Amino acid sequence: SHSATCPGSAASKSRSKRGCVLLGTLTSQFENSLAKLYAAHPELEGVWDELRAHRRPSPAPQAPQPAGVSIQLLPFQREGLFWLQAQERSAWRGGVLADEMGMGKTIQMVSLLVADPKRPSLVVAPTVAILQWRNEMVKFAEGLNVIVWHGAQRTQDQAALSQADVVLTSYAVLESTFRRAQYGVMRRGRRVHEPSLLHEIVWRRVILDEAHHIKERTSNTARSAFELQSDFCWCLSGTPLQNRVGELYSMIRFLRGDPYGFYFCRDCSCKSSRWNFVNNRFCAQCGHKSMSHVSFWNFMILRPIQRDGTQEGEGAAAFSRLRALLDNIMLRRTKLERADDMGLPPRTVEVRRDYFNSEEEDLYRSLYSSTQRKFSTFLDQGTVLNNYSNIFTLLTRMRQMSNHPDLVLRSSSGIRQGLVAEPEEVNVCKLCMEEAYDAIMSRCRHVFCRACIQQFLESLEGPDLMLHRDGAQEPDCPYCHAKLSIDLDAPALEPPQPVAQPGDPKRQGILTRIDLSRWRSSTKIEALVEELTKLRELPDRSIKSLVFSQFVNFLDLVAFRLQRAGFRICRLEGNMTPEARDRTIRHFMENPGVSVFLVSLKAGGVALNLTEASRVYLMDPWWNPAVEVQAMDRIHRLGQHRPIVGA
């Protein structure tokens, strides 16, 4: 026999970096910990074998066409419906529908709701997608009683929500109601806890659309989703894994995956879905120290993959366990796999490379040198890890400079740092995009020249008027497309106040901080104008385009330049209400003359169906390529018949 040797011995290194030789047997630290965990929880030993024993039938069976769905489901969608129904009969009672973007995840889930109409069900979606869910239910599943629970006027009647077939809400509202119930709000000097209607109702189904919104397990958004009560839980996402394997844990936890989303004590039979410790030291249930407790997901999957990769050793075994788990809870099909069923047109991705002009080159090189000096200072002082936010800001400034120098020079921070003189604030007309002369403001708080808006109203004819839901045919605002209400005889507006300081909730557009008569475009904006002008000169004048940028101020500049070039545009930004977003989307889809849709990447890069367009222009790439794929797939989806070009 051998005496115990330390983990640094040559023998131990031949098997594991953390191994040790005990009584002639070479055992890794992972195996020792696993044996201790199995001793305290023998029910865990066979869970992975049970997962691997479960195999999906091949070929995949198809569910019949639901009687209450007016659209004919494609074969792969009926396969998806069969899988959804089978998952609800399984021990998981839900799962992850991860079909690629544009393959009809929404209509498959609507078909499930129609096939089993027991109420109520809750759909949590990004704000931009709420009314799209409602519109698809109204269009394809008549008879469903749908309530949109969003905005300040949402009902507080629990009975009304319980009697609805489907309740639609956003992640922001879900998080807000959870936070107010959990932590309370200050009212007249004392903290008041407001009960959350969403968390008091036991739902038939809870459906998380774009479920990667809960990928950060410790965020309030994720915690608010974990606390919902339901019979069945569903996650929908075309990009369930964006950065790290650990992001999948939140979905496992939301699905109440037992034992995969639980914490276990290695010294006793303690088991919990939460990390609950007194002073972060002793378990509130069993009293053992925190080091005795492990997350089954982290222990069996995440840490081995982080430590050893996916190709060898414990990492390869962990990756095999992950595949077995996902095979049981996730259904994913791609457009390429189901090309015959979908019949989508081809998609082409082009990268256009342009060079700065001399002025832009000088400004960029100056900013690059300054950024390099600041980073070198952090490096020399050994404070890089303490300055992540500063480094991120430096990189963002360089990205903004490559779009247009004004994004840096005319930003609030640029003015405060003395890069340029503080300009005089002006009102900008939303029609002519010039300084508003004799400015007046509409009820929707948009500024116009008195003559511009009067000429706009006089030019409208019957087809140009918007038919509102109350049946009245009235003009709509040329900027936000709400019902236009404006007093043409109102006194002229006073000039606006100086540039808003940080923390001011009212956003001041960059156009109010520049001299419009002397403004110069940038290389990137002119490249976009050139591409759009080529499209306008084609025989087919009906081609529409989406323009994405993560910088709203840059969209202001793009809008100004495009309107000067004669393009009719729409805009979608994050500060719009669901109703305003819906009006804007419908205006773009239904008006042939509106050829360009400017979209904030974070506000409209997911969950939109914009098949009326066939061109996508990404003005500045996002940090995560998955976001760009999501944005491009706003048009490459079912219902699209034109060839797609992304640039």
C-alpha positions as a printed NumPy array, in Angstrom:
array([[  0.   ,   0.   ,   0.   ],
       [  0.963,   3.616,  -0.485],
       [  0.858,   6.387,   2.032],
       [ -1.181,   9.457,   1.157],
       [  0.669,  11.955,  -1.017],
       [ -0.072,  15.58 ,  -1.627],
       [ -1.925,  16.734,  -4.75 ],
       [  1.345,  18.009,  -6.2  ],
       [  2.926,  14.523,  -6.515],
       [  3.855,  13.196,  -9.958],
       [  1.444,  10.279,  -9.613],
       [ -1.488,  12.503,  -8.861],
       [ -0.693,  14.857, -11.755],
       [ -0.949,  11.932, -14.184],
       [ -4.684,  11.66 , -13.46 ],
       [ -5.914,  15.04 , -12.227],
       [ -4.606,  18.465, -11.376],
       [ -6.353,  18.145,  -8.045],
       [ -5.963,  14.39 ,  -7.506],
       [ -4.396,  12.543,  -4.558],
       [ -3.297,   8.906,  -3.965],
       [ -5.21 ,   7.199,  -1.165],
       [ -4.377,   3.575,  -0.209],
       [ -3.197,   2.722,  -3.703],
       [ -6.282,   4.183,  -5.466],
       [ -5.936,   7.296,  -7.631],
       [ -9.1  ,   9.387,  -7.177],
       [ -9.841,  12.941,  -8.319],
       [-11.263,  15.564,  -6.001],
       [-14.395,  15.623,  -8.168],
       [-14.921,  11.878,  -7.688],
       [-14.391,  12.191,  -3.93 ],
       [-16.942,  15.01 ,  -3.708],
       [-19.367,  13.103,  -5.939],
       [-19.127,   9.994,  -3.765],
       [-19.86 ,  12.104,  -0.684],
       [-22.843,  13.727,  -2.42 ],
       [-24.255,  10.355,  -3.484],
       [-23.813,   9.012,   0.038],
       [-25.992,  11.824,   1.422],
       [-28.425,  11.743,  -1.532],
       [-28.592,   8.227,  -3.035],
       [-31.541,   9.28 ,  -5.229],
       [-29.109,  11.275,  -7.399],
       [-27.041,   8.313,  -8.592],
       [-29.243,   7.235, -11.487],
       [-30.541,  10.557, -12.782],
       [-28.185,  10.823, -15.759],
       [-28.788,   7.238, -16.847],
       [-32.521,   7.909, -16.772],
       [-32.061,  10.943, -18.996],
       [-29.99 ,   9.018, -21.532],
       [-32.545,   6.218, -21.594],
       [-35.193,   8.651, -22.823],
       [-35.137,   8.921, -26.602],
       [-37.391,  10.938, -28.855],
       [-39.351,   8.879, -31.39 ],
       [-38.085,   8.988, -34.974],
       [-39.623,  10.065, -37.264],
       [-41.233,  12.704, -35.075],
       [-45.029,  12.295, -34.848],
       [-47.316,  15.204, -35.771],
       [-50.27 ,  16.555, -33.835],
       [-53.525,  17.144, -35.742],
       [-54.361,  20.665, -36.885],
       [-56.114,  22.42 , -33.941],
       [-59.72 ,  23.236, -34.812],
       [-59.557,  26.739, -33.341],
       [-56.462,  27.89 , -35.283],
       [-57.283,  29.533, -38.599],
       [-53.795,  29.292, -40.128],
       [-52.64 ,  25.928, -41.498],
       [-49.642,  24.735, -39.478],
       [-46.603,  23.499, -41.389],
       [-45.474,  19.885, -40.81 ],
       [-42.607,  20.836, -38.499],
       [-44.966,  23.074, -36.509],
       [-47.366,  20.172, -35.966],
       [-44.349,  18.131, -34.828],
       [-43.596,  20.955, -32.419],
       [-47.188,  20.965, -31.132],
       [-47.016,  17.21 , -30.52 ],
       [-43.76 ,  17.69 , -28.581],
       [-45.279,  20.528, -26.525],
       [-48.24 ,  18.361, -25.554],
       [-45.975,  15.389, -24.752],
       [-43.748,  17.576, -22.548],
       [-46.754,  18.682, -20.503],
       [-47.569,  15.036, -19.856],
       [-43.993,  14.31 , -18.796],
       [-42.362,  14.883, -15.417],
       [-40.908,  18.165, -16.698],
       [-44.36 ,  19.714, -17.294],
       [-42.828,  22.165, -19.751],
       [-39.611,  22.822, -21.614],
       [-37.664,  25.087, -23.946],
       [-38.865,  25.685, -27.513],
       [-35.696,  26.948, -29.176],
       [-36.531,  26.942, -32.888],
       [-34.455,  29.4  , -34.888],
       [-35.878,  32.918, -35.189],
       [-38.69 ,  33.227, -37.697],
       [-39.939,  29.612, -37.576],
       [-43.217,  30.35 , -35.815],
       [-42.621,  29.693, -32.115],
       [-45.485,  32.056, -31.296],
       [-48.066,  30.291, -33.444],
       [-46.985,  26.885, -32.081],
       [-47.548,  28.147, -28.544],
       [-50.881,  29.738, -29.521],
       [-51.901,  26.348, -30.95 ],
       [-51.06 ,  24.732, -27.601],
       [-53.217,  27.317, -25.794],
       [-56.118,  26.616, -28.163],
       [-55.72 ,  22.827, -27.9  ],
       [-55.925,  23.041, -24.083],
       [-58.069,  26.117, -23.341],
       [-57.957,  25.866, -19.549],
       [-57.427,  29.352, -18.131],
       [-55.608,  31.498, -17.236],
       [-52.198,  31.519, -18.948],
       [-49.512,  34.196, -18.579],
       [-47.208,  35.301, -21.404],
       [-44.187,  37.42 , -20.403],
       [-42.532,  39.078, -23.401],
       [-40.344,  42.067, -24.283],
       [-42.408,  45.249, -24.431],
       [-42.088,  45.442, -28.209],
       [-43.656,  41.974, -28.614],
       [-46.699,  42.278, -26.35 ],
       [-49.092,  43.65 , -28.948],
       [-47.659,  41.334, -31.596],
       [-48.722,  38.393, -29.403],
       [-52.158,  39.925, -29.025],
       [-52.497,  40.58 , -32.752],
       [-51.548,  36.999, -33.654],
       [-54.055,  35.602, -31.162],
       [-56.799,  37.862, -32.506],
       [-55.899,  36.966, -36.088],
       [-55.372,  33.204, -35.817],
       [-57.24 ,  32.117, -32.654],
       [-60.543,  33.924, -32.473],
       [-62.416,  33.473, -29.229],
       [-59.44 ,  33.741, -26.885],
       [-60.043,  36.349, -24.187],
       [-56.741,  38.266, -24.096],
       [-55.803,  40.988, -21.563],
       [-52.748,  43.223, -22.019],
       [-51.527,  43.889, -18.454],
       [-49.149,  46.75 , -19.03 ],
       [-48.965,  50.466, -18.322],
       [-50.243,  52.674, -15.53 ],
       [-53.903,  51.905, -16.289],
       [-53.629,  48.117, -15.948],
       [-56.428,  46.531, -13.925],
       [-55.938,  45.557, -10.286],
       [-58.903,  43.164, -10.346],
       [-57.536,  39.683,  -9.675],
       [-60.819,  38.076, -10.732],
       [-60.579,  39.707, -14.173],
       [-57.091,  38.293, -14.71 ],
       [-58.164,  34.856, -13.483],
       [-61.077,  34.777, -15.952],
       [-58.932,  35.704, -18.971],
       [-57.65 ,  33.005, -21.295],
       [-54.305,  34.763, -21.755],
       [-52.687,  37.658, -19.872],
       [-49.852,  39.471, -21.667],
       [-47.257,  41.448, -19.731],
       [-43.627,  42.549, -20.038],
       [-40.469,  41.623, -18.148],
       [-40.289,  45.19 , -16.814],
       [-43.772,  44.974, -15.281],
       [-43.094,  41.496, -13.881],
       [-39.879,  42.695, -12.227],
       [-41.524,  45.86 , -10.897],
       [-44.436,  44.035,  -9.246],
       [-42.062,  41.49 ,  -7.708],
       [-39.748,  44.197,  -6.371],
       [-42.607,  46.165,  -4.836],
       [-43.94 ,  43.025,  -3.149],
       [-40.532,  41.802,  -2.004],
       [-38.827,  45.031,  -0.942],
       [-41.693,  47.519,  -0.777],
       [-41.843,  51.181,  -1.802],
       [-41.594,  54.334,   0.262],
       [-44.939,  56.031,   0.823],
       [-45.134,  59.094,   3.081],
       [-41.977,  58.188,   4.927],
       [-42.687,  54.494,   5.52 ],
       [-42.087,  51.361,   3.507],
       [-45.191,  49.715,   2.073],
       [-45.263,  46.254,   0.488],
       [-47.664,  45.987,  -2.448],
       [-48.949,  42.485,  -3.259],
       [-48.165,  41.241,  -6.778],
       [-51.217,  40.02 ,  -8.688],
       [-49.008,  38.078, -11.072],
       [-47.483,  36.082,  -8.207],
       [-50.75 ,  35.486,  -6.339],
       [-52.49 ,  33.703,  -9.224],
       [-51.792,  30.04 ,  -9.977],
       [-51.53 ,  30.069, -13.765],
       [-52.282,  27.223, -16.106],
       [-49.161,  28.07 , -18.098],
       [-46.387,  30.633, -17.767],
       [-44.669,  31.326, -21.091],
       [-41.443,  33.351, -21.224],
       [-40.935,  34.756, -24.719],
       [-37.292,  35.603, -25.501],
       [-36.45 ,  33.733, -22.301],
       [-32.775,  34.725, -22.441],
       [-33.963,  37.855, -20.607],
       [-33.631,  35.823, -17.373],
       [-30.144,  34.476, -18.117],
       [-28.627,  36.342, -15.138],
       [-29.842,  34.121, -12.29 ],
       [-29.328,  36.728,  -9.562],
       [-31.21 ,  39.543, -11.315],
       [-34.637,  40.63 , -10.088],
       [-36.067,  39.764, -13.503],
       [-34.958,  36.136, -13.132],
       [-36.035,  35.927,  -9.489],
       [-39.461,  37.338, -10.331],
       [-39.901,  34.631, -12.981],
       [-38.797,  31.884, -10.549],
       [-41.517,  32.906,  -8.075],
       [-44.433,  32.564, -10.513],
       [-46.851,  29.708,  -9.785],
       [-48.15 ,  27.54 , -12.626],
       [-49.028,  24.034, -13.756],
       [-46.744,  24.243, -16.796],
       [-43.669,  26.368, -17.563],
       [-42.377,  27.241, -21.032],
       [-39.344,  29.113, -22.35 ],
       [-39.212,  30.418, -25.934],
       [-35.926,  31.652, -27.376],
       [-34.14 ,  31.431, -30.687],
       [-30.851,  32.073, -28.853],
       [-31.124,  30.224, -25.513],
       [-27.338,  30.212, -25.105],
       [-25.608,  33.482, -25.983],
       [-22.344,  33.63 , -24.041],
       [-21.809,  30.943, -21.395],
       [-23.149,  27.516, -20.482],
       [-24.103,  28.932, -17.086],
       [-26.862,  31.011, -18.703],
       [-28.927,  27.852, -19.17 ],
       [-29.248,  27.447, -15.397],
       [-31.924,  30.143, -15.141],
       [-34.144,  28.256, -17.577],
       [-33.581,  24.985, -15.707],
       [-34.44 ,  26.756, -12.459],
       [-37.555,  28.341, -13.974],
       [-38.689,  24.915, -15.235],
       [-38.264,  23.645, -11.657],
       [-35.949,  20.944, -12.93 ],
       [-35.478,  18.458, -10.11 ],
       [-32.692,  17.81 ,  -9.142],
       [-30.809,  19.868, -11.761],
       [-31.808,  23.287, -10.441],
       [-31.458,  22.484,  -6.708],
       [-28.827,  22.867,  -3.979],
       [-27.744,  19.831,  -1.945],
       [-25.871,  19.369,   1.321],
       [-23.059,  16.798,   1.252],
       [-23.372,  16.172,   4.997],
       [-27.102,  15.452,   5.254],
       [-30.294,  15.073,   3.207],
       [-30.899,  18.853,   3.   ],
       [-32.209,  19.969,  -0.405],
       [-33.342,  23.46 ,  -1.44 ],
       [-34.21 ,  25.454,  -4.548],
       [-32.642,  28.602,  -3.031],
       [-29.223,  29.494,  -1.65 ],
       [-30.509,  30.393,   1.82 ],
       [-27.892,  30.946,   4.521],
       [-27.765,  32.84 ,   7.805],
       [-25.027,  35.507,   7.544],
       [-23.806,  33.63 ,   4.449],
       [-22.334,  30.988,   6.765],
       [-24.885,  28.462,   7.984],
       [-27.75 ,  26.843,   6.074],
       [-31.155,  28.04 ,   7.281],
       [-32.504,  24.479,   6.889],
       [-29.851,  22.106,   8.221],
       [-27.322,  24.403,   9.933],
       [-24.296,  23.057,   8.058],
       [-21.7  ,  25.428,   6.639],
       [-22.045,  26.88 ,   3.164],
       [-18.999,  24.914,   1.946],
       [-20.947,  21.698,   2.533],
       [-23.603,  22.741,   0.01 ],
       [-23.348,  22.51 ,  -3.762],
       [-25.453,  23.518,  -6.722],
       [-26.118,  20.301,  -8.636],
       [-25.941,  22.221, -11.94 ],
       [-22.637,  23.922, -11.122],
       [-21.091,  20.779,  -9.679],
       [-22.07 ,  18.331, -12.425],
       [-22.004,  20.54 , -15.532],
       [-20.756,  24.115, -15.281],
       [-17.519,  23.813, -13.263],
       [-16.127,  20.722, -15.074],
       [-16.69 ,  22.44 , -18.446],
       [-15.116,  25.693, -17.239],
       [-12.167,  23.774, -15.81 ],
       [-11.456,  21.166, -18.493],
       [-13.345,  22.266, -21.621],
       [-15.658,  19.924, -23.527],
       [-13.202,  17.57 , -25.222],
       [-11.512,  15.607, -22.467],
       [-11.672,  14.396, -18.884],
       [-14.382,  15.544, -16.523],
       [-15.343,  18.353, -18.924],
       [-16.226,  15.89 , -21.693],
       [-18.324,  13.848, -19.269],
       [-20.096,  17.022, -18.094],
       [-20.791,  18.022, -21.703],
       [-22.307,  14.599, -22.322],
       [-24.574,  15.102, -19.298],
       [-25.572,  18.535, -20.628],
       [-26.537,  17.061, -24.015],
       [-28.655,  14.4  , -22.325],
       [-30.402,  17.069, -20.251],
       [-31.106,  19.347, -23.228],
       [-32.392,  16.408, -25.287],
       [-35.075,  15.972, -22.652],
       [-36.182,  19.59 , -22.236],
       [-35.355,  21.406, -25.472],
       [-36.636,  21.257, -29.034],
       [-34.584,  23.133, -31.617],
       [-34.983,  23.134, -35.38 ],
       [-33.128,  25.404, -37.813],
       [-34.245,  27.012, -41.055],
       [-31.638,  25.017, -42.94 ],
       [-32.96 ,  21.72 , -41.555],
       [-36.574,  22.591, -42.429],
       [-35.926,  24.541, -45.628],
       [-38.312,  22.356, -47.65 ],
       [-41.184,  22.997, -45.234],
       [-40.566,  26.736, -44.892],
       [-39.759,  27.719, -48.464],
       [-37.87 ,  30.828, -47.377],
       [-35.953,  32.936, -49.928],
       [-32.138,  32.987, -49.755],
       [-30.333,  35.286, -47.317],
       [-27.108,  37.11 , -48.184],
       [-24.851,  38.89 , -45.69 ],
       [-22.575,  41.582, -47.084],
       [-19.853,  43.539, -45.307],
       [-19.146,  46.982, -46.707],
       [-15.783,  48.53 , -45.845],
       [-15.36 ,  52.29 , -46.122],
       [-12.5  ,  54.595, -45.146],
       [-12.652,  57.699, -42.971],
       [-12.228,  61.039, -44.619],
       [ -9.207,  63.076, -43.497],
       [-11.079,  64.961, -40.76 ],
       [-12.614,  61.786, -39.313],
       [ -9.228,  60.055, -39.502],
       [ -7.561,  62.809, -37.459],
       [-10.322,  62.814, -34.829],
       [-10.319,  59.035, -34.53 ],
       [ -6.528,  58.807, -34.217],
       [ -6.572,  61.505, -31.539],
       [ -9.263,  59.635, -29.59 ],
       [ -7.414,  56.33 , -30.056],
       [ -4.161,  57.822, -28.685],
       [ -6.   ,  59.254, -25.685],
       [ -7.715,  55.92 , -25.041],
       [ -4.423,  54.049, -25.325],
       [ -2.748,  56.395, -22.807],
       [ -5.565,  55.964, -20.275],
       [ -5.499,  52.173, -20.634],
       [ -1.701,  52.136, -20.246],
       [ -2.12 ,  54.141, -17.044],
       [ -4.544,  51.545, -15.665],
       [ -2.11 ,  48.802, -16.709],
       [  0.915,  50.444, -15.081],
       [ -1.003,  51.079, -11.857],
       [ -2.367,  47.535, -11.815],
       [ -5.947,  48.822, -11.667],
       [ -7.375,  47.311, -14.871],
       [ -9.73 ,  45.046, -12.909],
       [-11.019,  48.062, -10.974],
       [-11.729,  50.088, -14.112],
       [-13.88 ,  47.821, -16.271],
       [-16.615,  50.45 , -16.559],
       [-14.098,  53.133, -17.561],
       [-12.544,  50.851, -20.17 ],
       [-15.982,  50.007, -21.523],
       [-16.734,  53.726, -21.824],
       [-13.476,  54.317, -23.706],
       [-14.286,  51.563, -26.2  ],
       [-17.838,  52.871, -26.621],
       [-16.507,  56.343, -27.402],
       [-14.32 ,  54.879, -30.167],
       [-17.308,  53.046, -31.635],
       [-19.351,  56.233, -31.567],
       [-16.567,  58.177, -33.255],
       [-16.57 ,  55.675, -36.129],
       [-20.292,  56.405, -36.627],
       [-20.139,  60.2  , -36.45 ],
       [-17.814,  62.565, -34.552],
       [-20.785,  64.491, -33.141],
       [-21.731,  61.471, -31.001],
       [-18.561,  62.164, -28.987],
       [-18.02 ,  65.883, -29.471],
       [-21.655,  66.894, -29.011],
       [-22.496,  64.465, -26.245],
       [-23.283,  65.855, -22.802],
       [-19.973,  64.488, -21.504],
       [-18.091,  66.065, -24.402],
       [-19.576,  69.454, -23.591],
       [-18.8  ,  69.084, -19.875],
       [-15.187,  68.11 , -20.646],
       [-14.759,  71.208, -22.791],
       [-14.225,  69.365, -26.091],
       [-16.669,  71.813, -27.69 ],
       [-18.474,  74.92 , -26.551],
       [-21.946,  74.476, -25.161],
       [-24.342,  75.201, -28.049],
       [-27.517,  77.192, -27.92 ],
       [-30.578,  74.945, -27.566],
       [-33.18 ,  75.071, -30.363],
       [-36.51 ,  73.458, -31.188],
       [-36.272,  71.114, -34.182],
       [-39.276,  70.525, -36.449],
       [-40.075,  66.815, -36.828],
       [-41.152,  67.382, -40.448],
       [-38.47 ,  69.547, -42.048],
       [-35.766,  68.608, -39.487],
       [-34.651,  72.244, -39.38 ],
       [-34.795,  74.728, -36.534],
       [-38.518,  75.144, -35.965],
       [-39.802,  78.539, -37.067],
       [-42.908,  79.703, -35.187],
       [-42.805,  76.364, -33.332],
       [-45.911,  74.672, -31.927],
       [-46.276,  71.362, -30.091],
       [-48.783,  68.56 , -30.633],
       [-50.571,  66.722, -27.831],
       [-48.106,  63.853, -28.266],
       [-45.379,  66.433, -27.432],
       [-43.675,  66.675, -30.823],
       [-42.562,  70.042, -32.192],
       [-43.337,  71.322, -35.702],
       [-43.027,  74.551, -37.624],
       [-46.511,  76.036, -37.761],
       [-46.304,  76.267, -41.566],
       [-44.944,  72.696, -41.919],
       [-47.709,  71.032, -39.925],
       [-50.367,  73.187, -41.616],
       [-49.063,  72.192, -45.037],
       [-48.926,  68.56 , -43.934],
       [-52.578,  68.612, -42.844],
       [-53.709,  70.327, -46.041],
       [-51.904,  67.752, -48.185],
       [-53.685,  64.76 , -46.652],
       [-56.332,  62.91 , -48.614],
       [-58.61 ,  60.031, -47.704],
       [-56.108,  57.151, -48.178],
       [-53.512,  59.024, -46.098],
       [-55.778,  59.329, -43.079],
       [-55.436,  56.726, -40.344],
       [-58.493,  54.711, -39.328],
       [-58.328,  54.629, -35.533],
       [-59.858,  51.979, -33.297],
       [-62.776,  54.191, -32.369],
       [-63.793,  54.195, -36.046],
       [-62.802,  57.81 , -36.705],
       [-60.703,  58.541, -39.795],
       [-58.31 ,  61.253, -38.673],
       [-54.746,  62.35 , -39.409],
       [-51.95 ,  60.743, -37.459],
       [-48.802,  62.355, -36.128],
       [-46.108,  62.223, -38.86 ],
       [-43.508,  61.269, -36.218],
       [-45.118,  58.829, -33.758],
       [-48.361,  58.041, -35.674],
       [-50.651,  58.631, -32.715],
       [-53.933,  60.43 , -33.343],
       [-52.826,  63.982, -34.166],
       [-54.149,  66.738, -31.923],
       [-52.569,  70.17 , -32.357],
       [-53.75 ,  73.754, -31.985],
       [-52.615,  75.677, -35.06 ],
       [-53.442,  78.954, -33.322],
       [-51.385,  78.237, -30.188],
       [-48.671,  80.729, -29.21 ],
       [-45.158,  79.914, -30.413],
       [-42.965,  77.839, -28.106],
       [-40.154,  79.367, -26.126],
       [-36.616,  78.032, -26.804],
       [-35.853,  74.871, -24.792],
       [-33.813,  74.823, -21.6  ],
       [-30.063,  74.088, -21.683],
       [-28.729,  70.588, -22.232],
       [-30.195,  68.069, -19.793],
       [-27.834,  66.937, -17.078],
       [-27.199,  63.239, -16.329],
       [-30.149,  61.707, -14.548],
       [-32.708,  64.003, -16.237],
       [-35.398,  61.56 , -17.426],
       [-36.332,  63.69 , -20.437],
       [-33.997,  62.848, -23.326],
       [-32.708,  65.822, -25.31 ],
       [-31.939,  64.746, -28.859],
       [-28.536,  65.499, -30.321],
       [-30.117,  67.642, -33.05 ],
       [-30.858,  70.292, -30.445],
       [-27.149,  70.524, -29.641],
       [-25.719,  71.118, -33.116],
       [-25.879,  73.92 , -35.66 ],
       [-28.051,  72.316, -38.342],
       [-27.124,  74.896, -40.991],
       [-23.444,  73.897, -40.787],
       [-23.821,  70.199, -39.97 ],
       [-21.768,  67.697, -41.977],
       [-22.557,  64.046, -42.495],
       [-20.145,  61.148, -41.872],
       [-18.681,  58.414, -44.047],
       [-20.9  ,  55.758, -42.5  ],
       [-24.108,  57.759, -42.92 ],
       [-23.244,  58.601, -46.528],
       [-22.583,  54.906, -47.22 ],
       [-26.097,  54.137, -45.941],
       [-27.608,  56.913, -48.09 ],
       [-25.78 ,  55.523, -51.117],
       [-27.138,  52.005, -50.523],
       [-30.706,  53.231, -49.983],
       [-30.518,  55.485, -53.055],
       [-29.526,  52.489, -55.182],
       [-32.619,  50.656, -53.93 ],
       [-34.806,  53.65 , -54.716],
       [-33.55 ,  53.651, -58.305],
       [-34.459,  49.987, -58.904],
       [-37.555,  49.198, -60.994],
       [-39.145,  47.621, -57.905],
       [-39.929,  50.672, -55.775],
       [-41.587,  48.614, -53.03 ],
       [-38.352,  47.423, -51.363],
       [-38.226,  48.442, -47.685],
       [-35.28 ,  48.526, -45.308],
       [-34.523,  48.272, -41.591],
       [-31.671,  50.314, -40.134],
       [-30.401,  49.201, -36.703],
       [-28.136,  51.083, -34.325],
       [-27.557,  50.789, -30.591],
       [-27.089,  54.574, -30.276],
       [-30.356,  56.523, -30.315],
       [-28.494,  59.803, -30.931],
       [-26.966,  58.26 , -34.044],
       [-30.456,  57.371, -35.271],
       [-31.325,  61.075, -34.807],
       [-28.51 ,  62.003, -37.189],
       [-29.416,  59.253, -39.665],
       [-33.055,  60.372, -39.638],
       [-32.033,  63.984, -40.269],
       [-29.859,  63.002, -43.257],
       [-32.394,  60.583, -44.767],
       [-35.246,  63.057, -44.561],
       [-33.083,  65.657, -46.288],
       [-32.473,  63.052, -49.018],
       [-36.228,  62.635, -49.487],
       [-36.814,  59.326, -47.706],
       [-39.974,  58.755, -45.657],
       [-39.042,  57.011, -42.427],
       [-40.432,  55.504, -39.227],
       [-38.658,  55.123, -35.89 ],
       [-38.885,  52.639, -33.035],
       [-37.201,  53.455, -29.713],
       [-37.159,  51.974, -26.239],
       [-39.115,  54.803, -24.603],
       [-42.249,  54.106, -26.677],
       [-45.326,  52.54 , -25.106],
       [-46.61 ,  49.234, -26.567],
       [-49.431,  51.128, -28.29 ],
       [-46.995,  53.618, -29.846],
       [-44.767,  50.784, -31.042],
       [-47.735,  48.98 , -32.555],
       [-48.893,  52.13 , -34.363],
       [-45.395,  52.738, -35.732],
       [-44.989,  49.151, -36.933],
       [-48.395,  49.179, -38.628],
       [-47.615,  52.528, -40.263],
       [-44.396,  51.059, -41.71 ],
       [-46.053,  47.85 , -42.871],
       [-49.166,  49.433, -44.382],
       [-47.758,  52.538, -46.122],
       [-45.914,  51.86 , -49.399],
       [-44.258,  55.275, -49.331],
       [-42.462,  54.621, -46.017],
       [-39.308,  52.846, -47.145],
       [-36.96 ,  53.006, -44.114],
       [-37.526,  51.901, -40.516],
       [-34.961,  53.15 , -37.983],
       [-34.824,  50.791, -35.028],
       [-32.955,  50.922, -31.749],
       [-31.117,  47.607, -31.567],
       [-32.05 ,  46.79 , -27.975],
       [-35.648,  47.986, -28.322],
       [-36.498,  46.254, -31.597],
       [-33.777,  43.685, -32.215],
       [-35.944,  40.846, -30.883],
       [-39.514,  39.567, -31.126],
       [-40.572,  41.691, -34.129],
       [-42.143,  40.401, -37.342],
       [-41.28 ,  42.845, -40.13 ],
       [-41.526,  40.713, -43.267],
       [-42.609,  43.749, -45.303],
       [-38.906,  44.709, -45.385],
       [-36.208,  42.773, -47.22 ],
       [-33.036,  44.735, -46.379],
       [-31.3  ,  45.079, -42.994],
       [-28.459,  47.529, -42.289],
       [-26.523,  47.132, -39.027],
       [-24.817,  50.482, -38.517],
       [-22.758,  49.372, -35.514],
       [-22.238,  45.745, -34.447],
       [-23.253,  44.74 , -30.935],
       [-20.845,  43.217, -28.402],
       [-22.701,  39.897, -28.696],
       [-23.095,  38.525, -32.279],
       [-26.295,  36.707, -31.226],
       [-28.027,  40.103, -30.989],
       [-27.109,  40.864, -34.599],
       [-28.493,  37.502, -35.748],
       [-31.717,  38.252, -33.884],
       [-31.958,  41.638, -35.609],
       [-31.43 ,  40.187, -39.088],
       [-34.074,  37.557, -38.49 ],
       [-36.76 ,  40.239, -38.035],
       [-37.28 ,  39.878, -41.8  ],
       [-35.969,  36.366, -42.589],
       [-38.97 ,  34.466, -41.267],
       [-42.215,  32.831, -42.301],
       [-44.196,  35.148, -44.544],
       [-41.113,  36.543, -46.311],
       [-41.027,  36.064, -50.101],
       [-38.261,  38.42 , -51.233],
       [-34.527,  37.614, -51.259],
       [-32.932,  38.949, -48.047],
       [-29.801,  41.087, -47.873],
       [-28.124,  42.031, -44.595],
       [-25.275,  44.536, -44.464]])
